[in-house]
Amino acid sequence: MADLTTTCQKKAGDFEERKKLRGEELVALGEAIKAISEISGASLAQTVKTASALVQLRTDAANPAQAQVARFLQREASSLNSRLLSALAERARADPMGKVKQMIEQLIVRLKDQAKEETTKKGWCDAEMSTNKATREEKSDAVSSLKAEIDELEAHISKLGEEIASLSGELTELDNATSEATSLRQKEEAKNEATVKEAKEGQDAVAKAVMVLKDFYAKAGQSTALLQSSELHGAPPVFGDEPYTGMQKAKGGVVAMLEVIESDFSRMEAEATASEAASKKEFESFVEESKITKAEKSKEVEHKTSSKQQKKSELITLQADLQGTQKELDAAEVYFEKLKPDCLDAGPSYQERKARREQEMKDLKEALEMLDAA
């Protein structure tokens, strides 16, 4: 960018110098024409029609050859609207032939020099304008491309930020779920342990009760049997003859009921033990899956965070490139504005000026031939 800016500044300086020389040359040309014509600035600015009238008034005082040249020059001046030919026509009859011929020759040389200078300037302008246009188009395209890349990169960075935030939220939820599941598992484990303990204690208590009752009924049966054998013969029966067994033989007797209760306690222990095993397995599976999921999401967060940092670094580089390219474009635009006054035709085009100048030289040569032939 520094090289381009320096080049543009140098070219702008060269252009200003050429412009200054061109202005000085135009001033010199004006003074030359004034010296040749020896008429005031106001007379030089008169229209071709007025000049024609002045020439016509002097026609009678001139020799025929010069009068013919004057008429020819004035006619061509009117056709081309040329002040140069009009001024020369005024002097064609008033001055000696030798002086008129000298003026014509000087004007031909001047027009040739002017044509050469303008051709050189035209070539320089064409080259500078072409180079400047290519530079402006190139830098403008580069600026547009960089802006598009920056917009795309900023959108990517924003998306990565959203994804990282979403993953971080999921990790937080996963941690909360694991913590909650752990708390529930601890409570469930404590409850199952209490249930198993209660069931075992119940079974032990019922087993002891059954044993006590069975011992009692066994002893009671033996006692009633002895009493029955020692009764007096012929005594009236108070109870039946069978041994006393209490309520144990009745449907749903105490021992039977206790055995059912014992069975219930045993089933409760088994169910609590099975429930604890299933819950523990399910919890361990959940914890393992959570660890895997957390590791995957954490890795993804790490990857996306690294990618985001890299994209931010790329963005800084692109923004610096854009700033530099924009400066180069601005410099090219400034140089273009400096070229416009002298390189972009505001009046007659270069081709029109060239054609007019060539016609003026042709007319001057023809006038010179007419004087030479006189």
Tab-separated table of C-alpha atoms in Angstrom:
chain	number	residue	atom	x	y	z
A	1	MET	CA	0.000	0.000	0.000
A	2	ALA	CA	2.882	2.387	0.826
A	3	ASP	CA	4.425	1.796	-2.649
A	4	LEU	CA	1.112	2.460	-4.381
A	5	THR	CA	0.513	5.635	-2.346
A	6	THR	CA	4.042	6.882	-3.120
A	7	THR	CA	3.549	6.134	-6.834
A	8	CYS	CA	0.217	7.953	-6.880
A	9	GLN	CA	1.734	10.945	-5.089
A	10	LYS	CA	4.661	11.047	-7.544
A	11	LYS	CA	2.366	10.813	-10.540
A	12	ALA	CA	0.169	13.535	-9.077
A	13	GLY	CA	3.251	15.746	-8.679
A	14	ASP	CA	4.353	15.041	-12.259
A	15	PHE	CA	0.848	15.809	-13.438
A	16	GLU	CA	0.761	19.145	-11.596
A	17	GLU	CA	4.148	20.069	-13.116
A	18	ARG	CA	2.926	19.208	-16.626
A	19	LYS	CA	-0.240	21.156	-15.973
A	20	LYS	CA	1.805	24.190	-14.894
A	21	LEU	CA	4.045	23.975	-17.993
A	22	ARG	CA	0.986	23.581	-20.183
A	23	GLY	CA	-0.523	26.728	-18.682
A	24	GLU	CA	2.697	28.656	-19.217
A	25	GLU	CA	2.877	27.415	-22.786
A	26	LEU	CA	-0.660	28.552	-23.473
A	27	VAL	CA	0.236	31.986	-22.111
A	28	ALA	CA	3.300	32.074	-24.367
A	29	LEU	CA	1.198	30.975	-27.339
A	30	GLY	CA	-1.262	33.769	-26.620
A	31	GLU	CA	1.540	36.301	-26.500
A	32	ALA	CA	2.976	34.948	-29.752
A	33	ILE	CA	-0.348	35.265	-31.525
A	34	LYS	CA	-0.745	38.741	-30.079
A	35	ALA	CA	2.721	39.704	-31.313
A	36	ILE	CA	1.974	38.293	-34.745
A	37	SER	CA	-1.401	39.885	-35.109
A	38	GLU	CA	-0.530	43.125	-33.232
A	39	ILE	CA	-4.118	43.609	-32.281
A	40	SER	CA	-5.652	44.102	-28.859
A	41	GLY	CA	-7.139	41.285	-26.794
A	42	ALA	CA	-10.580	42.720	-27.398
A	43	SER	CA	-10.054	42.621	-31.158
A	44	LEU	CA	-8.795	39.037	-30.940
A	45	ALA	CA	-11.924	38.038	-29.075
A	46	GLN	CA	-14.227	39.502	-31.716
A	47	THR	CA	-16.356	37.124	-33.676
A	48	VAL	CA	-15.351	35.861	-37.098
A	49	LYS	CA	-18.083	37.966	-38.635
A	50	THR	CA	-16.562	41.218	-37.269
A	51	ALA	CA	-13.080	40.208	-38.388
A	52	SER	CA	-14.426	39.490	-41.847
A	53	ALA	CA	-15.838	42.988	-42.060
A	54	LEU	CA	-12.505	44.548	-41.097
A	55	VAL	CA	-10.668	42.526	-43.735
A	56	GLN	CA	-13.185	43.524	-46.348
A	57	LEU	CA	-12.629	47.243	-45.580
A	58	ARG	CA	-8.901	46.885	-46.259
A	59	THR	CA	-9.171	44.817	-49.398
A	60	ASP	CA	-8.932	47.768	-51.771
A	61	ALA	CA	-5.585	48.855	-50.294
A	62	ALA	CA	-3.816	45.510	-50.712
A	63	ASN	CA	-2.290	43.767	-53.687
A	64	PRO	CA	-4.435	41.140	-55.440
A	65	ALA	CA	-2.440	38.122	-54.201
A	66	GLN	CA	-2.631	39.134	-50.579
A	67	ALA	CA	-6.299	40.049	-51.008
A	68	GLN	CA	-6.937	36.577	-52.379
A	69	VAL	CA	-5.103	35.018	-49.436
A	70	ALA	CA	-7.033	37.230	-47.026
A	71	ARG	CA	-10.353	36.192	-48.502
A	72	PHE	CA	-9.339	32.514	-48.427
A	73	LEU	CA	-8.216	32.716	-44.824
A	74	GLN	CA	-11.336	34.584	-43.762
A	75	ARG	CA	-13.556	32.042	-45.505
A	76	GLU	CA	-11.775	29.166	-43.770
A	77	ALA	CA	-11.911	31.067	-40.471
A	78	SER	CA	-15.660	31.357	-40.795
A	79	SER	CA	-15.963	27.672	-41.687
A	80	LEU	CA	-13.818	26.508	-38.773
A	81	ASN	CA	-14.760	29.344	-36.407
A	82	SER	CA	-10.997	29.825	-36.070
A	83	ARG	CA	-9.772	32.971	-34.338
A	84	LEU	CA	-6.249	32.140	-35.433
A	85	LEU	CA	-7.100	32.228	-39.149
A	86	SER	CA	-9.349	35.234	-38.622
A	87	ALA	CA	-6.535	37.227	-37.001
A	88	LEU	CA	-4.121	36.209	-39.742
A	89	ALA	CA	-6.623	37.205	-42.427
A	90	GLU	CA	-6.750	40.720	-40.972
A	91	ARG	CA	-2.996	41.081	-41.400
A	92	ALA	CA	-2.728	39.381	-44.779
A	93	ARG	CA	-3.496	42.635	-46.653
A	94	ALA	CA	-2.119	45.158	-44.182
A	95	ASP	CA	1.450	43.865	-43.838
A	96	PRO	CA	4.131	43.272	-46.420
A	97	MET	CA	4.043	39.902	-48.140
A	98	GLY	CA	7.325	38.816	-46.605
A	99	LYS	CA	6.088	39.470	-43.117
A	100	VAL	CA	2.817	37.676	-43.831
A	101	LYS	CA	4.696	34.628	-45.137
A	102	GLN	CA	6.885	34.676	-42.039
A	103	MET	CA	3.819	34.816	-39.790
A	104	ILE	CA	2.236	31.870	-41.623
A	105	GLU	CA	5.412	29.792	-41.346
A	106	GLN	CA	5.686	30.587	-37.638
A	107	LEU	CA	2.052	29.611	-37.090
A	108	ILE	CA	2.550	26.319	-38.939
A	109	VAL	CA	5.538	25.512	-36.700
A	110	ARG	CA	3.566	26.514	-33.626
A	111	LEU	CA	0.601	24.322	-34.621
A	112	LYS	CA	2.926	21.382	-35.269
A	113	ASP	CA	4.527	21.833	-31.848
A	114	GLN	CA	1.102	22.141	-30.298
A	115	ALA	CA	-0.037	18.948	-32.023
A	116	LYS	CA	3.064	17.113	-30.838
A	117	GLU	CA	2.616	18.364	-27.283
A	118	GLU	CA	-1.062	17.456	-27.199
A	119	THR	CA	-0.345	14.031	-28.692
A	120	THR	CA	2.233	13.445	-25.960
A	121	LYS	CA	-0.199	14.658	-23.344
A	122	LYS	CA	-2.972	12.498	-24.837
A	123	GLY	CA	-0.733	9.434	-24.657
A	124	TRP	CA	0.226	10.219	-21.080
A	125	CYS	CA	-3.405	10.851	-20.100
A	126	ASP	CA	-4.582	7.653	-21.777
A	127	ALA	CA	-1.914	5.632	-19.970
A	128	GLU	CA	-2.573	7.269	-16.600
A	129	MET	CA	-6.363	7.052	-16.930
A	130	SER	CA	-6.166	3.413	-18.014
A	131	THR	CA	-3.837	2.490	-15.147
A	132	ASN	CA	-5.938	4.466	-12.675
A	133	LYS	CA	-9.152	2.852	-13.890
A	134	ALA	CA	-7.646	-0.629	-13.575
A	135	THR	CA	-6.403	0.220	-10.071
A	136	ARG	CA	-9.775	1.610	-8.977
A	137	GLU	CA	-11.641	-1.410	-10.350
A	138	GLU	CA	-9.172	-3.859	-8.800
A	139	LYS	CA	-9.253	-2.182	-5.390
A	140	SER	CA	-13.025	-1.734	-5.501
A	141	ASP	CA	-13.480	-5.449	-6.238
A	142	ALA	CA	-10.998	-6.301	-3.480
A	143	VAL	CA	-12.864	-4.093	-0.983
A	144	SER	CA	-16.190	-5.730	-1.895
A	145	SER	CA	-14.667	-9.208	-1.629
A	146	LEU	CA	-13.055	-8.450	1.742
A	147	LYS	CA	-16.304	-7.027	3.105
A	148	ALA	CA	-18.162	-10.173	2.016
A	149	GLU	CA	-15.507	-12.383	3.666
A	150	ILE	CA	-15.689	-10.326	6.850
A	151	ASP	CA	-19.498	-10.555	6.959
A	152	GLU	CA	-19.334	-14.330	6.457
A	153	LEU	CA	-16.611	-14.723	9.076
A	154	GLU	CA	-18.495	-12.595	11.618
A	155	ALA	CA	-21.612	-14.725	11.058
A	156	HIS	CA	-19.527	-17.898	11.574
A	157	ILE	CA	-18.008	-16.514	14.784
A	158	SER	CA	-21.462	-15.558	16.051
A	159	LYS	CA	-22.792	-19.040	15.256
A	160	LEU	CA	-19.865	-20.675	17.059
A	161	GLY	CA	-20.582	-18.493	20.088
A	162	GLU	CA	-24.214	-19.612	20.106
A	163	GLU	CA	-23.218	-23.276	19.760
A	164	ILE	CA	-20.672	-22.982	22.590
A	165	ALA	CA	-23.288	-21.349	24.825
A	166	SER	CA	-25.802	-24.092	23.972
A	167	LEU	CA	-23.285	-26.869	24.709
A	168	SER	CA	-22.271	-25.204	27.967
A	169	GLY	CA	-25.931	-25.101	28.963
A	170	GLU	CA	-26.315	-28.793	28.134
A	171	LEU	CA	-23.255	-29.619	30.239
A	172	THR	CA	-24.720	-27.680	33.157
A	173	GLU	CA	-28.019	-29.537	32.786
A	174	LEU	CA	-26.141	-32.839	32.612
A	175	ASP	CA	-24.237	-32.039	35.816
A	176	ASN	CA	-27.477	-31.070	37.538
A	177	ALA	CA	-29.186	-34.266	36.356
A	178	THR	CA	-26.267	-36.379	37.580
A	179	SER	CA	-26.274	-34.621	40.937
A	180	GLU	CA	-30.027	-35.075	41.296
A	181	ALA	CA	-29.839	-38.744	40.259
A	182	THR	CA	-27.048	-39.331	42.787
A	183	SER	CA	-29.115	-37.772	45.552
A	184	LEU	CA	-32.179	-39.884	44.639
A	185	ARG	CA	-30.028	-43.007	44.416
A	186	GLN	CA	-28.663	-42.433	47.903
A	187	LYS	CA	-32.156	-41.980	49.302
A	188	GLU	CA	-33.455	-45.034	47.438
A	189	GLU	CA	-30.514	-47.128	48.612
A	190	ALA	CA	-31.105	-46.096	52.218
A	191	LYS	CA	-34.807	-46.939	51.897
A	192	ASN	CA	-34.109	-50.361	50.382
A	193	GLU	CA	-31.546	-51.144	53.058
A	194	ALA	CA	-34.065	-50.187	55.743
A	195	THR	CA	-36.713	-52.353	54.081
A	196	VAL	CA	-34.377	-55.356	53.884
A	197	LYS	CA	-33.334	-54.862	57.491
A	198	GLU	CA	-36.950	-54.600	58.593
A	199	ALA	CA	-37.896	-57.699	56.617
A	200	LYS	CA	-35.057	-59.723	58.101
A	201	GLU	CA	-35.875	-58.586	61.602
A	202	GLY	CA	-39.537	-59.451	61.011
A	203	GLN	CA	-38.637	-62.885	59.755
A	204	ASP	CA	-36.451	-63.542	62.797
A	205	ALA	CA	-39.156	-62.382	65.195
A	206	VAL	CA	-41.872	-64.449	63.521
A	207	ALA	CA	-39.611	-67.499	63.368
A	208	LYS	CA	-38.965	-67.210	67.089
A	209	ALA	CA	-42.691	-66.819	67.790
A	210	VAL	CA	-43.536	-69.866	65.700
A	211	MET	CA	-40.891	-71.862	67.519
A	212	VAL	CA	-42.244	-70.777	70.921
A	213	LEU	CA	-45.794	-71.714	69.965
A	214	LYS	CA	-44.780	-75.027	68.490
A	215	ASP	CA	-42.860	-75.926	71.649
A	216	PHE	CA	-45.824	-74.853	73.758
A	217	TYR	CA	-48.321	-76.871	71.783
A	218	ALA	CA	-46.069	-79.901	71.829
A	219	LYS	CA	-45.724	-79.763	75.597
A	220	ALA	CA	-49.430	-79.016	76.033
A	221	GLY	CA	-50.322	-82.087	74.043
A	222	GLN	CA	-48.170	-84.308	76.217
A	223	SER	CA	-49.672	-82.867	79.424
A	224	THR	CA	-53.268	-83.512	78.386
A	225	ALA	CA	-52.415	-87.042	77.422
A	226	LEU	CA	-51.077	-87.821	80.927
A	227	LEU	CA	-54.092	-86.281	82.611
A	228	GLN	CA	-56.447	-88.371	80.551
A	229	SER	CA	-54.691	-91.616	81.532
A	230	SER	CA	-54.845	-90.822	85.267
A	231	GLU	CA	-58.546	-89.997	85.504
A	232	LEU	CA	-60.767	-92.140	87.810
A	233	HIS	CA	-62.729	-94.776	86.087
A	234	GLY	CA	-66.321	-93.744	85.648
A	235	ALA	CA	-65.677	-90.041	86.254
A	236	PRO	CA	-67.787	-87.817	84.062
A	237	PRO	CA	-65.871	-86.403	81.001
A	238	VAL	CA	-65.234	-82.709	81.203
A	239	PHE	CA	-63.265	-82.349	77.863
A	240	GLY	CA	-62.820	-84.624	74.931
A	241	ASP	CA	-60.547	-87.601	74.981
A	242	GLU	CA	-57.995	-86.157	72.412
A	243	PRO	CA	-54.879	-84.358	73.604
A	244	TYR	CA	-55.147	-80.518	73.889
A	245	THR	CA	-53.582	-78.780	70.960
A	246	GLY	CA	-55.069	-75.336	71.344
A	247	MET	CA	-56.007	-73.373	68.138
A	248	GLN	CA	-53.204	-74.663	65.963
A	249	LYS	CA	-55.360	-77.123	64.076
A	250	ALA	CA	-58.099	-74.652	63.311
A	251	LYS	CA	-58.091	-73.157	59.843
A	252	GLY	CA	-55.970	-70.048	60.015
A	253	GLY	CA	-54.471	-70.980	63.315
A	254	VAL	CA	-51.920	-68.770	65.022
A	255	VAL	CA	-48.902	-70.724	63.802
A	256	ALA	CA	-50.251	-70.800	60.270
A	257	MET	CA	-50.902	-67.082	60.351
A	258	LEU	CA	-47.404	-66.417	61.650
A	259	GLU	CA	-45.926	-68.573	58.903
A	260	VAL	CA	-47.837	-66.484	56.330
A	261	ILE	CA	-46.451	-63.317	57.916
A	262	GLU	CA	-42.975	-64.799	57.837
A	263	SER	CA	-43.443	-65.562	54.158
A	264	ASP	CA	-44.547	-61.958	53.548
A	265	PHE	CA	-41.428	-60.646	55.266
A	266	SER	CA	-39.307	-62.986	53.154
A	267	ARG	CA	-40.983	-61.762	49.954
A	268	MET	CA	-40.543	-58.138	51.045
A	269	GLU	CA	-36.827	-58.739	51.581
A	270	ALA	CA	-36.465	-60.366	48.179
A	271	GLU	CA	-38.335	-57.572	46.410
A	272	ALA	CA	-36.346	-54.864	48.183
A	273	THR	CA	-33.087	-56.638	47.362
A	274	ALA	CA	-34.084	-57.036	43.700
A	275	SER	CA	-35.256	-53.413	43.501
A	276	GLU	CA	-31.974	-52.216	44.980
A	277	ALA	CA	-29.955	-54.258	42.493
A	278	ALA	CA	-32.008	-52.964	39.528
A	279	SER	CA	-31.879	-49.353	40.693
A	280	LYS	CA	-28.156	-49.568	41.324
A	281	LYS	CA	-27.538	-51.002	37.853
A	282	GLU	CA	-29.729	-48.355	36.229
A	283	PHE	CA	-27.965	-45.573	38.153
A	284	GLU	CA	-24.507	-46.861	37.260
A	285	SER	CA	-25.548	-47.082	33.596
A	286	PHE	CA	-26.882	-43.507	33.699
A	287	VAL	CA	-23.701	-42.233	35.341
A	288	GLU	CA	-21.533	-43.987	32.750
A	289	GLU	CA	-23.582	-42.621	29.854
A	290	SER	CA	-23.479	-39.161	31.418
A	291	LYS	CA	-19.693	-39.334	31.684
A	292	ILE	CA	-19.404	-40.271	28.012
A	293	THR	CA	-21.846	-37.562	26.936
A	294	LYS	CA	-20.106	-34.983	29.111
A	295	ALA	CA	-16.703	-35.914	27.689
A	296	GLU	CA	-18.022	-35.629	24.122
A	297	LYS	CA	-19.701	-32.278	24.728
A	298	SER	CA	-16.694	-30.922	26.609
A	299	LYS	CA	-14.456	-31.919	23.694
A	300	GLU	CA	-16.863	-30.241	21.291
A	301	VAL	CA	-16.826	-27.054	23.377
A	302	GLU	CA	-13.030	-27.124	23.388
A	303	HIS	CA	-12.922	-27.607	19.608
A	304	LYS	CA	-15.454	-24.857	18.895
A	305	THR	CA	-13.728	-22.461	21.295
A	306	SER	CA	-10.416	-23.052	19.526
A	307	SER	CA	-12.102	-22.581	16.144
A	308	LYS	CA	-13.715	-19.354	17.340
A	309	GLN	CA	-10.349	-17.967	18.459
A	310	GLN	CA	-8.830	-18.876	15.108
A	311	LYS	CA	-11.690	-17.200	13.233
A	312	LYS	CA	-11.286	-14.078	15.363
A	313	SER	CA	-7.606	-13.970	14.415
A	314	GLU	CA	-8.540	-14.334	10.743
A	315	LEU	CA	-11.097	-11.548	11.164
A	316	ILE	CA	-8.456	-9.174	12.540
A	317	THR	CA	-6.237	-9.927	9.528
A	318	LEU	CA	-9.090	-9.373	7.065
A	319	GLN	CA	-10.077	-6.114	8.737
A	320	ALA	CA	-6.476	-4.894	8.453
A	321	ASP	CA	-6.418	-5.929	4.781
A	322	LEU	CA	-9.686	-4.085	4.209
A	323	GLN	CA	-8.354	-0.935	5.848
A	324	GLY	CA	-5.203	-1.015	3.708
A	325	THR	CA	-7.079	-1.771	0.491
A	326	GLN	CA	-9.606	0.980	1.214
A	327	LYS	CA	-6.738	3.466	1.623
A	328	GLU	CA	-5.316	2.367	-1.729
A	329	LEU	CA	-8.741	2.804	-3.342
A	330	ASP	CA	-9.130	6.251	-1.770
A	331	ALA	CA	-5.690	7.276	-3.073
A	332	ALA	CA	-6.623	6.098	-6.577
A	333	GLU	CA	-9.896	8.051	-6.396
A	334	VAL	CA	-8.051	11.227	-5.331
A	335	TYR	CA	-5.588	10.836	-8.224
A	336	PHE	CA	-8.498	10.296	-10.621
A	337	GLU	CA	-10.022	13.610	-9.522
A	338	LYS	CA	-6.670	15.301	-10.258
A	339	LEU	CA	-6.549	13.749	-13.730
A	340	LYS	CA	-10.096	14.710	-14.688
A	341	PRO	CA	-9.648	18.464	-15.415
A	342	ASP	CA	-6.976	17.923	-18.120
A	343	CYS	CA	-7.536	14.328	-19.198
A	344	LEU	CA	-11.320	14.252	-19.517
A	345	ASP	CA	-12.572	16.488	-22.338
A	346	ALA	CA	-14.976	19.145	-21.108
A	347	GLY	CA	-15.150	20.997	-24.445
A	348	PRO	CA	-14.194	19.733	-27.904
A	349	SER	CA	-12.773	16.235	-27.886
A	350	TYR	CA	-9.174	15.442	-28.709
A	351	GLN	CA	-10.186	14.148	-32.132
A	352	GLU	CA	-12.153	17.327	-32.840
A	353	ARG	CA	-9.239	19.533	-31.791
A	354	LYS	CA	-6.855	17.432	-33.845
A	355	ALA	CA	-9.030	17.634	-36.944
A	356	ARG	CA	-9.433	21.400	-36.568
A	357	ARG	CA	-5.714	21.932	-36.069
A	358	GLU	CA	-4.875	19.789	-39.092
A	359	GLN	CA	-7.328	21.774	-41.188
A	360	GLU	CA	-5.800	25.038	-39.940
A	361	MET	CA	-2.314	23.829	-40.912
A	362	LYS	CA	-3.635	22.727	-44.297
A	363	ASP	CA	-5.191	26.158	-44.847
A	364	LEU	CA	-1.997	27.921	-43.755
A	365	LYS	CA	0.097	25.816	-46.130
A	366	GLU	CA	-2.332	26.518	-48.940
A	367	ALA	CA	-2.192	30.255	-48.170
A	368	LEU	CA	1.600	30.063	-48.178
A	369	GLU	CA	1.538	28.343	-51.578
A	370	MET	CA	-0.762	31.070	-52.884
A	371	LEU	CA	1.689	33.750	-51.737
A	372	ASP	CA	4.649	31.843	-53.156
A	373	ALA	CA	2.881	31.601	-56.503
A	374	ALA	CA	2.161	35.353	-56.621
